[in-house]
CSV table of C-alpha atoms and ligand atoms in Angstrom, one decimal:
chain,number,residue,atom,x,y,z
A,1,UNK,CA,-86.7,17.9,-31.4
A,2,UNK,CA,-84.9,19.5,-34.2
A,3,UNK,CA,-82.2,22.1,-33.6
A,4,UNK,CA,-81.0,24.8,-36.0
A,5,UNK,CA,-79.0,23.9,-39.1
A,6,UNK,CA,-77.0,27.0,-38.3
A,7,UNK,CA,-75.6,25.5,-35.2
A,8,UNK,CA,-75.5,22.0,-36.4
A,9,UNK,CA,-72.8,22.9,-38.8
A,10,UNK,CA,-70.9,25.0,-36.3
A,11,UNK,CA,-67.8,23.4,-34.7
A,12,UNK,CA,-67.0,23.1,-31.0
A,13,UNK,CA,-64.0,25.2,-29.9
A,14,UNK,CA,-60.8,23.3,-30.6
A,15,UNK,CA,-59.4,25.0,-27.5
A,16,UNK,CA,-62.1,23.6,-25.2
A,17,UNK,CA,-63.3,20.5,-26.9
A,18,UNK,CA,-60.8,18.2,-25.1
A,19,UNK,CA,-61.8,19.4,-21.6
A,20,UNK,CA,-63.6,16.2,-20.9
A,21,UNK,CA,-60.4,14.2,-21.4
A,22,UNK,CA,-58.5,16.6,-19.2
A,23,UNK,CA,-61.1,16.2,-16.5
A,24,UNK,CA,-60.8,12.4,-16.7
A,25,UNK,CA,-57.0,12.7,-16.4
A,26,UNK,CA,-57.3,15.0,-13.4
A,27,UNK,CA,-59.8,12.5,-11.8
A,28,UNK,CA,-57.0,9.9,-12.1
A,29,UNK,CA,-54.7,12.2,-10.1
A,30,UNK,CA,-52.8,13.4,-13.1
A,31,UNK,CA,-51.7,17.1,-13.3
A,32,UNK,CA,-52.7,18.5,-16.6
A,33,UNK,CA,-50.5,21.4,-17.8
A,34,UNK,CA,-52.7,23.5,-20.1
A,35,UNK,CA,-51.0,24.8,-23.2
A,36,UNK,CA,-54.3,24.8,-25.0
A,37,UNK,CA,-55.8,28.1,-24.0
A,38,UNK,CA,-54.8,31.7,-24.1
A,39,UNK,CA,-55.8,32.4,-20.5
A,40,UNK,CA,-53.1,34.5,-19.0
A,41,UNK,CA,-51.9,33.4,-15.6
A,42,UNK,CA,-50.4,36.8,-14.9
A,43,UNK,CA,-52.1,38.8,-12.2
A,44,UNK,CA,-54.8,41.3,-13.2
A,45,UNK,CA,-53.6,44.8,-12.0
A,46,UNK,CA,-54.8,45.4,-8.5
A,47,UNK,CA,-56.6,48.7,-9.5
A,48,UNK,CA,-59.2,46.6,-11.1
A,49,UNK,CA,-60.2,44.7,-7.9
A,50,UNK,CA,-59.9,47.9,-5.9
A,51,UNK,CA,-62.5,49.5,-8.1
A,52,UNK,CA,-64.8,46.5,-7.6
A,53,UNK,CA,-64.4,46.6,-3.8
A,54,UNK,CA,-65.3,50.3,-3.9
A,55,UNK,CA,-68.5,49.8,-5.8
A,56,UNK,CA,-71.2,50.8,-3.5
A,57,UNK,CA,-74.4,51.5,-5.5
A,58,UNK,CA,-77.7,50.3,-4.1
A,59,UNK,CA,-78.9,49.1,-7.5
A,60,UNK,CA,-77.0,47.3,-10.1
A,61,UNK,CA,-78.4,49.2,-13.1
A,62,UNK,CA,-78.1,49.0,-16.9
A,63,UNK,CA,-75.6,51.4,-18.4
A,64,UNK,CA,-75.5,53.3,-21.7
A,65,UNK,CA,-75.3,50.8,-24.5
A,66,UNK,CA,-72.2,52.7,-25.9
A,67,UNK,CA,-70.4,52.1,-22.6
A,68,UNK,CA,-70.0,54.2,-19.5
A,69,UNK,CA,-68.3,57.6,-20.0
A,70,UNK,CA,-65.3,56.8,-17.7
A,71,UNK,CA,-64.6,53.6,-19.7
A,72,UNK,CA,-64.9,55.4,-23.0
A,73,UNK,CA,-62.5,58.1,-21.6
A,74,UNK,CA,-60.0,55.5,-20.5
A,75,UNK,CA,-59.9,53.8,-23.9
A,76,UNK,CA,-59.6,57.3,-25.5
A,77,UNK,CA,-56.7,58.1,-23.2
A,78,UNK,CA,-55.1,54.8,-24.1
A,79,UNK,CA,-55.4,55.4,-27.8
A,80,UNK,CA,-54.4,59.1,-27.5
A,81,UNK,CA,-51.3,57.9,-25.6
A,82,UNK,CA,-50.5,55.8,-28.6
A,83,UNK,CA,-50.8,58.8,-30.8
A,84,UNK,CA,-54.2,58.2,-32.4
A,85,UNK,CA,-56.5,61.1,-32.2
A,86,UNK,CA,-59.9,59.6,-31.5
A,87,UNK,CA,-63.1,60.8,-30.0
A,88,UNK,CA,-66.1,59.1,-28.2
A,89,UNK,CA,-67.9,58.6,-31.5
A,90,UNK,CA,-65.1,56.4,-32.7
A,91,UNK,CA,-65.6,53.8,-30.0
A,92,UNK,CA,-68.2,51.3,-29.0
A,93,UNK,CA,-67.8,49.3,-25.8
A,94,UNK,CA,-68.5,45.6,-26.3
A,95,UNK,CA,-68.6,42.4,-24.3
A,96,UNK,CA,-65.0,41.6,-25.1
A,97,UNK,CA,-63.3,41.5,-28.4
A,98,UNK,CA,-65.6,38.6,-29.2
A,99,UNK,CA,-68.7,40.8,-29.4
A,100,UNK,CA,-66.7,43.5,-31.2
A,101,UNK,CA,-66.0,40.9,-33.9
A,102,UNK,CA,-69.6,39.8,-34.2
A,103,UNK,CA,-70.9,43.4,-34.3
A,104,UNK,CA,-68.3,44.3,-36.9
A,105,UNK,CA,-69.3,41.4,-39.2
A,106,UNK,CA,-73.0,42.0,-38.9
A,107,UNK,CA,-72.5,45.8,-39.4
A,108,UNK,CA,-70.6,45.5,-42.7
A,109,UNK,CA,-71.9,42.3,-44.2
A,110,UNK,CA,-75.1,40.9,-45.5
A,111,UNK,CA,-76.0,37.2,-45.7
A,112,UNK,CA,-73.6,35.5,-48.2
A,113,UNK,CA,-71.0,38.2,-48.2
A,114,UNK,CA,-67.4,37.2,-47.9
A,115,UNK,CA,-64.5,38.1,-45.6
A,116,UNK,CA,-60.9,37.1,-46.6
A,117,UNK,CA,-58.7,35.8,-43.8
A,118,UNK,CA,-55.2,34.4,-43.7
A,119,UNK,CA,-55.4,30.9,-42.3
A,120,UNK,CA,-54.8,29.6,-39.7
A,121,UNK,CA,-56.9,32.1,-37.8
A,122,UNK,CA,-58.5,32.6,-34.4
A,123,UNK,CA,-61.0,29.8,-34.3
A,124,UNK,CA,-64.0,31.9,-33.3
A,125,UNK,CA,-63.8,33.8,-36.6
A,126,UNK,CA,-65.5,30.7,-37.9
A,127,UNK,CA,-68.2,30.8,-35.3
A,128,UNK,CA,-68.9,34.5,-35.6
A,129,UNK,CA,-69.1,34.3,-39.4
A,130,UNK,CA,-71.4,31.3,-39.1
A,131,UNK,CA,-73.7,33.3,-36.8
A,132,UNK,CA,-73.7,36.2,-39.3
A,133,UNK,CA,-74.1,33.9,-42.3
A,134,UNK,CA,-70.9,35.2,-43.8
A,135,UNK,CA,-68.5,33.1,-45.9
A,136,UNK,CA,-64.9,33.0,-44.8
A,137,UNK,CA,-62.6,32.9,-47.8
A,138,UNK,CA,-59.2,31.9,-46.5
A,139,UNK,CA,-55.7,32.1,-48.1
A,140,UNK,CA,-52.9,30.0,-46.8
A,141,UNK,CA,-50.0,31.0,-44.7
A,142,UNK,CA,-47.3,28.5,-43.7
A,143,UNK,CA,-45.4,27.3,-40.6
A,144,UNK,CA,-42.3,27.0,-42.7
A,145,UNK,CA,-42.0,30.7,-43.2
A,146,UNK,CA,-43.4,31.9,-40.0
A,147,UNK,CA,-46.9,32.5,-41.4
A,148,UNK,CA,-45.9,35.7,-43.4
A,149,UNK,CA,-48.5,37.1,-45.8
A,150,UNK,CA,-48.2,35.8,-49.4
A,151,UNK,CA,-47.8,38.1,-52.4
A,152,UNK,CA,-50.6,40.7,-53.1
A,153,UNK,CA,-51.7,38.8,-56.2
A,154,UNK,CA,-52.6,35.7,-54.1
A,155,UNK,CA,-54.9,37.7,-51.9
A,156,UNK,CA,-56.2,39.7,-54.8
A,157,UNK,CA,-57.2,36.4,-56.4
A,158,UNK,CA,-59.6,35.7,-53.5
A,159,UNK,CA,-61.6,39.0,-54.0
A,160,UNK,CA,-65.0,38.6,-55.5
A,161,UNK,CA,-68.0,40.9,-55.9
A,162,UNK,CA,-69.2,39.7,-52.5
A,163,UNK,CA,-66.0,40.5,-50.6
A,164,UNK,CA,-66.5,43.0,-47.9
A,165,UNK,CA,-63.4,42.9,-45.8
A,166,UNK,CA,-60.0,41.4,-45.1
A,167,UNK,CA,-59.7,40.3,-41.4
A,168,UNK,CA,-56.3,39.9,-39.7
A,169,UNK,CA,-55.2,39.2,-36.2
A,170,UNK,CA,-52.1,41.2,-35.5
A,171,UNK,CA,-50.2,40.1,-33.5
A,172,UNK,CA,-51.6,36.7,-34.6
A,173,UNK,CA,-53.5,34.1,-32.7
A,174,UNK,CA,-52.7,31.2,-33.3
A,175,UNK,CA,-49.5,32.0,-35.2
A,176,UNK,CA,-47.7,34.6,-33.1
A,177,UNK,CA,-46.9,36.5,-36.4
A,178,UNK,CA,-46.4,40.3,-36.2
A,179,UNK,CA,-47.0,41.8,-39.6
A,180,UNK,CA,-44.6,44.4,-41.0
A,181,UNK,CA,-45.6,47.9,-42.1
A,182,UNK,CA,-45.1,46.7,-45.7
A,183,UNK,CA,-47.4,43.7,-45.2
A,184,UNK,CA,-50.1,46.0,-43.8
A,185,UNK,CA,-49.6,48.5,-46.5
A,186,UNK,CA,-50.2,45.8,-49.1
A,187,UNK,CA,-53.6,45.0,-47.4
A,188,UNK,CA,-54.4,48.7,-47.1
A,189,UNK,CA,-53.8,49.1,-50.9
A,190,UNK,CA,-56.0,46.2,-51.6
A,191,UNK,CA,-58.7,47.7,-49.5
A,192,UNK,CA,-58.5,51.0,-51.4
A,193,UNK,CA,-58.3,49.3,-54.8
A,194,UNK,CA,-61.3,47.0,-54.2
A,195,UNK,CA,-63.5,49.0,-51.8
A,196,UNK,CA,-63.0,46.8,-48.8
A,197,UNK,CA,-62.8,47.2,-45.0
A,198,UNK,CA,-59.7,46.1,-43.0
A,199,UNK,CA,-60.7,44.5,-39.7
A,200,UNK,CA,-57.6,44.5,-37.6
A,201,UNK,CA,-57.9,42.4,-34.4
A,202,UNK,CA,-55.2,43.9,-32.2
A,203,UNK,CA,-56.1,42.4,-28.9
A,204,UNK,CA,-52.5,41.3,-28.4
A,205,UNK,CA,-51.0,44.7,-29.4
A,206,UNK,CA,-48.8,44.9,-26.2
A,207,UNK,CA,-47.2,41.5,-26.8
A,208,UNK,CA,-44.5,42.1,-29.4
A,209,UNK,CA,-41.0,40.8,-28.8
A,210,UNK,CA,-37.4,41.1,-29.9
A,211,UNK,CA,-37.7,44.9,-29.8
A,212,UNK,CA,-39.9,44.9,-32.9
A,213,UNK,CA,-42.1,47.8,-33.5
A,214,UNK,CA,-45.8,47.2,-33.8
A,215,UNK,CA,-47.8,48.8,-36.6
A,216,UNK,CA,-51.5,49.3,-36.1
A,217,UNK,CA,-53.9,49.5,-39.0
A,218,UNK,CA,-54.9,52.8,-37.5
A,219,UNK,CA,-51.7,54.3,-38.7
A,220,UNK,CA,-52.8,54.4,-42.3
A,221,UNK,CA,-54.6,57.7,-42.6
A,222,UNK,CA,-55.4,57.2,-46.3
A,223,UNK,CA,-58.0,54.5,-45.4
A,224,UNK,CA,-59.2,55.7,-42.1
A,225,UNK,CA,-62.9,55.1,-42.8
A,226,UNK,CA,-62.2,51.6,-43.9
A,227,UNK,CA,-60.3,50.4,-40.8
A,228,UNK,CA,-62.0,48.7,-37.9
A,229,UNK,CA,-60.0,47.8,-34.8
A,230,UNK,CA,-61.0,45.0,-32.5
A,231,UNK,CA,-59.8,45.6,-29.0
A,232,UNK,CA,-60.1,44.1,-25.5
A,233,UNK,CA,-58.8,44.3,-22.0
A,234,UNK,CA,-58.8,40.4,-21.8
A,235,UNK,CA,-55.1,39.9,-22.7
A,236,UNK,CA,-53.7,43.4,-22.2
A,237,UNK,CA,-54.6,43.4,-18.5
A,238,UNK,CA,-55.1,39.6,-17.9
A,239,UNK,CA,-58.8,40.4,-17.4
A,240,UNK,CA,-60.5,37.8,-19.6
A,241,UNK,CA,-63.4,37.2,-17.3
A,242,UNK,CA,-64.4,40.9,-17.3
A,243,UNK,CA,-65.8,40.5,-20.8
A,244,UNK,CA,-64.9,44.1,-21.8
A,245,UNK,CA,-63.6,45.2,-25.2
A,246,UNK,CA,-64.5,47.6,-27.9
A,247,UNK,CA,-64.7,48.3,-31.6
A,248,UNK,CA,-62.8,51.3,-32.8
A,249,UNK,CA,-63.1,53.1,-36.1
A,250,UNK,CA,-62.7,56.6,-37.6
A,251,UNK,CA,-65.9,55.6,-39.5
A,252,UNK,CA,-68.5,57.2,-37.3
A,253,UNK,CA,-71.4,55.9,-39.3
A,254,UNK,CA,-70.2,52.4,-38.7
A,255,UNK,CA,-69.9,52.9,-35.0
A,256,UNK,CA,-73.4,54.5,-34.9
A,257,UNK,CA,-74.9,51.6,-36.9
A,258,UNK,CA,-73.2,49.0,-34.6
A,259,UNK,CA,-74.8,50.8,-31.7
A,260,UNK,CA,-78.1,49.3,-32.8
A,261,UNK,CA,-76.7,45.9,-31.9
A,262,UNK,CA,-75.3,47.4,-28.7
A,263,UNK,CA,-78.8,48.6,-27.8
A,264,UNK,CA,-80.3,45.2,-28.5
A,265,UNK,CA,-78.1,43.6,-25.9
A,266,UNK,CA,-78.7,46.6,-23.6
A,267,UNK,CA,-75.3,47.1,-22.1
A,268,UNK,CA,-71.9,45.6,-21.1
A,269,UNK,CA,-71.6,44.4,-17.5
A,270,UNK,CA,-71.8,47.5,-15.3
A,271,UNK,CA,-69.3,46.6,-12.5
A,272,UNK,CA,-66.8,45.3,-14.9
A,273,UNK,CA,-67.0,48.5,-17.0
A,274,UNK,CA,-66.3,50.6,-13.9
A,275,UNK,CA,-63.4,48.4,-12.9
A,276,UNK,CA,-62.0,48.3,-16.5
A,277,UNK,CA,-62.0,52.1,-16.6
A,278,UNK,CA,-59.5,52.1,-13.7
A,279,UNK,CA,-57.0,50.0,-15.7
A,280,UNK,CA,-55.7,53.0,-17.4
A,281,UNK,CA,-53.9,53.7,-14.1
A,282,UNK,CA,-51.9,50.5,-14.4
A,283,UNK,CA,-48.2,51.5,-14.0
A,284,UNK,CA,-46.0,51.2,-17.1
A,285,UNK,CA,-43.8,48.8,-15.3
A,286,UNK,CA,-46.6,46.2,-15.2
A,287,UNK,CA,-46.4,46.0,-19.0
A,288,UNK,CA,-42.6,45.9,-19.1
A,289,UNK,CA,-42.6,43.0,-16.6
A,290,UNK,CA,-45.4,41.1,-18.3
A,291,UNK,CA,-43.8,41.4,-21.7
A,292,UNK,CA,-40.4,40.3,-20.4
A,293,UNK,CA,-42.1,37.3,-18.8
A,294,UNK,CA,-43.9,36.2,-22.0
A,295,UNK,CA,-40.8,36.8,-24.1
A,296,UNK,CA,-38.8,34.5,-21.8
A,297,UNK,CA,-41.5,31.9,-22.0
A,298,UNK,CA,-41.5,32.1,-25.7
A,299,UNK,CA,-37.8,31.6,-25.8
A,300,UNK,CA,-38.0,28.6,-23.4
A,301,UNK,CA,-40.7,26.9,-25.5
A,302,UNK,CA,-39.1,27.6,-28.8
A,303,UNK,CA,-35.7,26.5,-27.6
A,304,UNK,CA,-37.1,23.2,-26.4
A,305,UNK,CA,-38.9,22.5,-29.7
A,306,UNK,CA,-36.4,23.7,-32.2
A,307,UNK,CA,-34.2,21.0,-33.6
A,308,UNK,CA,-36.4,18.2,-32.5
A,309,UNK,CA,-36.6,15.9,-35.6
A,310,UNK,CA,-39.8,16.3,-37.5
A,311,UNK,CA,-41.0,19.4,-35.6
A,312,UNK,CA,-41.4,22.5,-37.8
A,313,UNK,CA,-41.9,26.0,-36.3
A,314,UNK,CA,-40.4,29.4,-36.7
A,315,UNK,CA,-39.8,31.7,-33.7
A,316,UNK,CA,-43.0,33.7,-33.3
A,317,UNK,CA,-42.6,37.4,-32.4
A,318,UNK,CA,-45.9,38.2,-30.8
A,319,UNK,CA,-49.0,37.2,-28.8
A,320,UNK,CA,-48.4,34.1,-26.7
A,321,UNK,CA,-48.9,31.3,-29.1
A,322,UNK,CA,-46.9,29.0,-31.4
A,323,UNK,CA,-48.2,26.8,-34.1
A,324,UNK,CA,-46.1,23.7,-34.5
A,325,UNK,CA,-46.1,21.2,-37.3
A,326,UNK,CA,-45.6,17.7,-36.1
A,327,UNK,CA,-44.7,14.4,-37.8
A,328,UNK,CA,-48.1,12.9,-37.3
A,329,UNK,CA,-51.3,12.6,-39.3
A,330,UNK,CA,-54.0,13.5,-36.8
A,331,UNK,CA,-53.3,16.0,-34.1
A,332,UNK,CA,-56.8,15.6,-32.6
A,333,UNK,CA,-56.0,12.0,-31.9
A,334,UNK,CA,-52.5,12.9,-30.6
A,335,UNK,CA,-54.0,15.5,-28.2
A,336,UNK,CA,-56.5,13.1,-26.8
A,337,UNK,CA,-53.9,10.4,-26.5
A,338,UNK,CA,-51.7,12.7,-24.5
A,339,UNK,CA,-54.5,13.3,-22.0
A,340,UNK,CA,-55.8,9.7,-21.8
A,341,UNK,CA,-52.8,7.5,-22.2
A,342,UNK,CA,-49.5,9.4,-21.6
A,343,UNK,CA,-48.0,11.0,-18.5
A,344,UNK,CA,-44.6,11.4,-17.0
A,345,UNK,CA,-44.4,11.6,-13.2
A,346,UNK,CA,-48.2,11.9,-13.1
A,347,UNK,CA,-48.2,14.9,-15.3
A,348,UNK,CA,-49.4,15.4,-18.9
A,349,UNK,CA,-50.0,18.3,-21.3
A,350,UNK,CA,-53.1,19.6,-23.0
A,351,UNK,CA,-52.7,21.1,-26.5
A,352,UNK,CA,-55.1,22.5,-29.1
A,353,UNK,CA,-55.3,20.6,-32.3
A,354,UNK,CA,-54.8,23.1,-35.1
A,355,UNK,CA,-57.4,21.9,-37.7
A,356,UNK,CA,-60.0,24.1,-35.9
A,357,UNK,CA,-58.0,27.1,-36.7
A,358,UNK,CA,-58.5,26.5,-40.4
A,359,UNK,CA,-61.6,26.7,-42.5
A,360,UNK,CA,-60.2,24.6,-45.3
A,361,UNK,CA,-61.0,21.0,-44.6
A,362,UNK,CA,-57.9,18.8,-44.2
A,363,UNK,CA,-55.5,21.6,-43.2
A,364,UNK,CA,-53.8,21.8,-39.9
A,365,UNK,CA,-54.3,18.1,-39.1
A,366,UNK,CA,-50.6,17.7,-38.5
A,367,UNK,CA,-50.3,20.9,-36.4
A,368,UNK,CA,-51.1,22.0,-32.9
A,369,UNK,CA,-51.3,25.4,-31.2
A,370,UNK,CA,-49.4,25.8,-28.0
A,371,UNK,CA,-49.9,28.8,-25.7
A,372,UNK,CA,-47.3,29.9,-23.2
A,373,UNK,CA,-49.7,31.1,-20.4
A,374,UNK,CA,-48.2,28.9,-17.7
A,375,UNK,CA,-45.2,29.5,-15.5
A,376,UNK,CA,-41.7,28.8,-16.7
A,377,UNK,CA,-41.2,25.6,-14.7
A,378,UNK,CA,-44.4,24.1,-15.9
A,379,UNK,CA,-43.7,25.2,-19.5
A,380,UNK,CA,-40.3,23.3,-19.4
A,381,UNK,CA,-42.1,20.2,-18.1
A,382,UNK,CA,-44.9,20.5,-20.6
A,383,UNK,CA,-42.4,20.8,-23.5
A,384,UNK,CA,-40.6,17.7,-22.3
A,385,UNK,CA,-43.8,15.7,-22.0
A,386,UNK,CA,-44.8,16.9,-25.5
A,387,UNK,CA,-41.5,15.8,-27.1
A,388,UNK,CA,-41.3,12.5,-25.2
A,389,UNK,CA,-45.0,11.9,-25.9
A,390,UNK,CA,-44.4,12.5,-29.5
A,391,UNK,CA,-41.7,9.9,-29.7
A,392,UNK,CA,-43.8,7.3,-27.9
A,393,UNK,CA,-46.8,8.1,-30.0
A,394,UNK,CA,-44.8,7.6,-33.2
A,395,UNK,CA,-43.6,4.3,-31.9
A,396,UNK,CA,-47.2,3.1,-31.4
A,397,UNK,CA,-48.8,4.7,-34.4
A,398,UNK,CA,-46.2,4.3,-37.1
B,1,PLP,C1,-57.3,37.1,-31.8
B,1,PLP,C2,-58.4,37.2,-30.8
B,1,PLP,N1,-59.4,38.0,-30.9
B,1,PLP,C3,-60.4,38.2,-30.0
B,1,PLP,C4,-60.4,37.4,-28.9
B,1,PLP,C5,-61.6,37.5,-28.0
B,1,PLP,O1,-61.2,38.0,-26.8
B,1,PLP,P1,-62.2,38.6,-25.7
B,1,PLP,O2,-63.6,38.3,-26.2
B,1,PLP,O3,-61.9,37.9,-24.4
B,1,PLP,O4,-61.9,40.0,-25.7
B,1,PLP,C6,-59.4,36.4,-28.7
B,1,PLP,C7,-59.4,35.6,-27.5
B,1,PLP,O5,-58.6,34.6,-27.3
B,1,PLP,C8,-58.4,36.4,-29.6
B,1,PLP,O6,-57.4,35.5,-29.5
């Protein structure tokens, strides 16, 4: 039987596609340390589980497609605490940041429209744009300079009559880059000059290191109707499985239009919305500790890798990822090889080949994305396995 062309051309997730090899390694008794996925190992705040335990309705009913009022209130409180004055018509609760991205793309683009994205980018931007029949128009950013944005003219050169938006992940997955206010201003100016939206995926907003200040796209009042924020509790509160996020915009027409999509999928999960609403009561110390932990891990991983001959990476300042350029030709093959043929003391490491984070064919084939969502001891072991594995691999595949 024939399947759709739409999905035939869609890629499998580069983060998950090596699972089969990882399972085979585990079946052989090898411990696989996963640096492939951004699944935080940090505990979800206990208020979340308390709220679930306290759920005692007799019927698990649908909720309002916009999201339940206590959850909308808690997001509003969160945003108001950050100094952004929003109201309920500025927010639509979604099934994670993922659905917020899909809703956003479908709400602002027609078939064949274009969205400009710095590459490498979060791999599912590819999948969502495929689903929405949107063309991604990438521009390059480079490991050698820490994936900073290029000059305005480079981005301007990508704009056509079909361009609807510029999409960024800030702090960046997979790069760990945190854009400066000046870089954001340049994008905002382009949006104003060329009648575009800015989609700012800020799901890693809390994870910014080295005492850097984070600038949200919401700060630019001159373009408030043009800015769409993608948000989620997945990373902020280590609650990926809850599938709760939201799209946020001062453009109320946009939120109202996206609600049509919300209504078509009826609602976000009821119990998880209730539990997510309680997360606003998470003590501030939780974030201080979590941030300190990720910053330490970032330092451990970066210090292990820096100076290794042939490895190129700049110290990332946000999120919990690092893109590393390696002296190899095919990081897919290297990642599989690590799982199938290399181990030290019965341990190996799983990494994400970076080509899936690019839409330009051929790019990223000598790069991998590493996440630091494992404890410090495992992280040191994983870095050691990666470096020694690389040496061995280069001996075999000269
Ligand atoms: C940049 C970015 N945006 C959005 C998402 C989607 O997150 P979720 O759907 O779990 O909220 C992720 C997940 O890894 C991500 O890295």
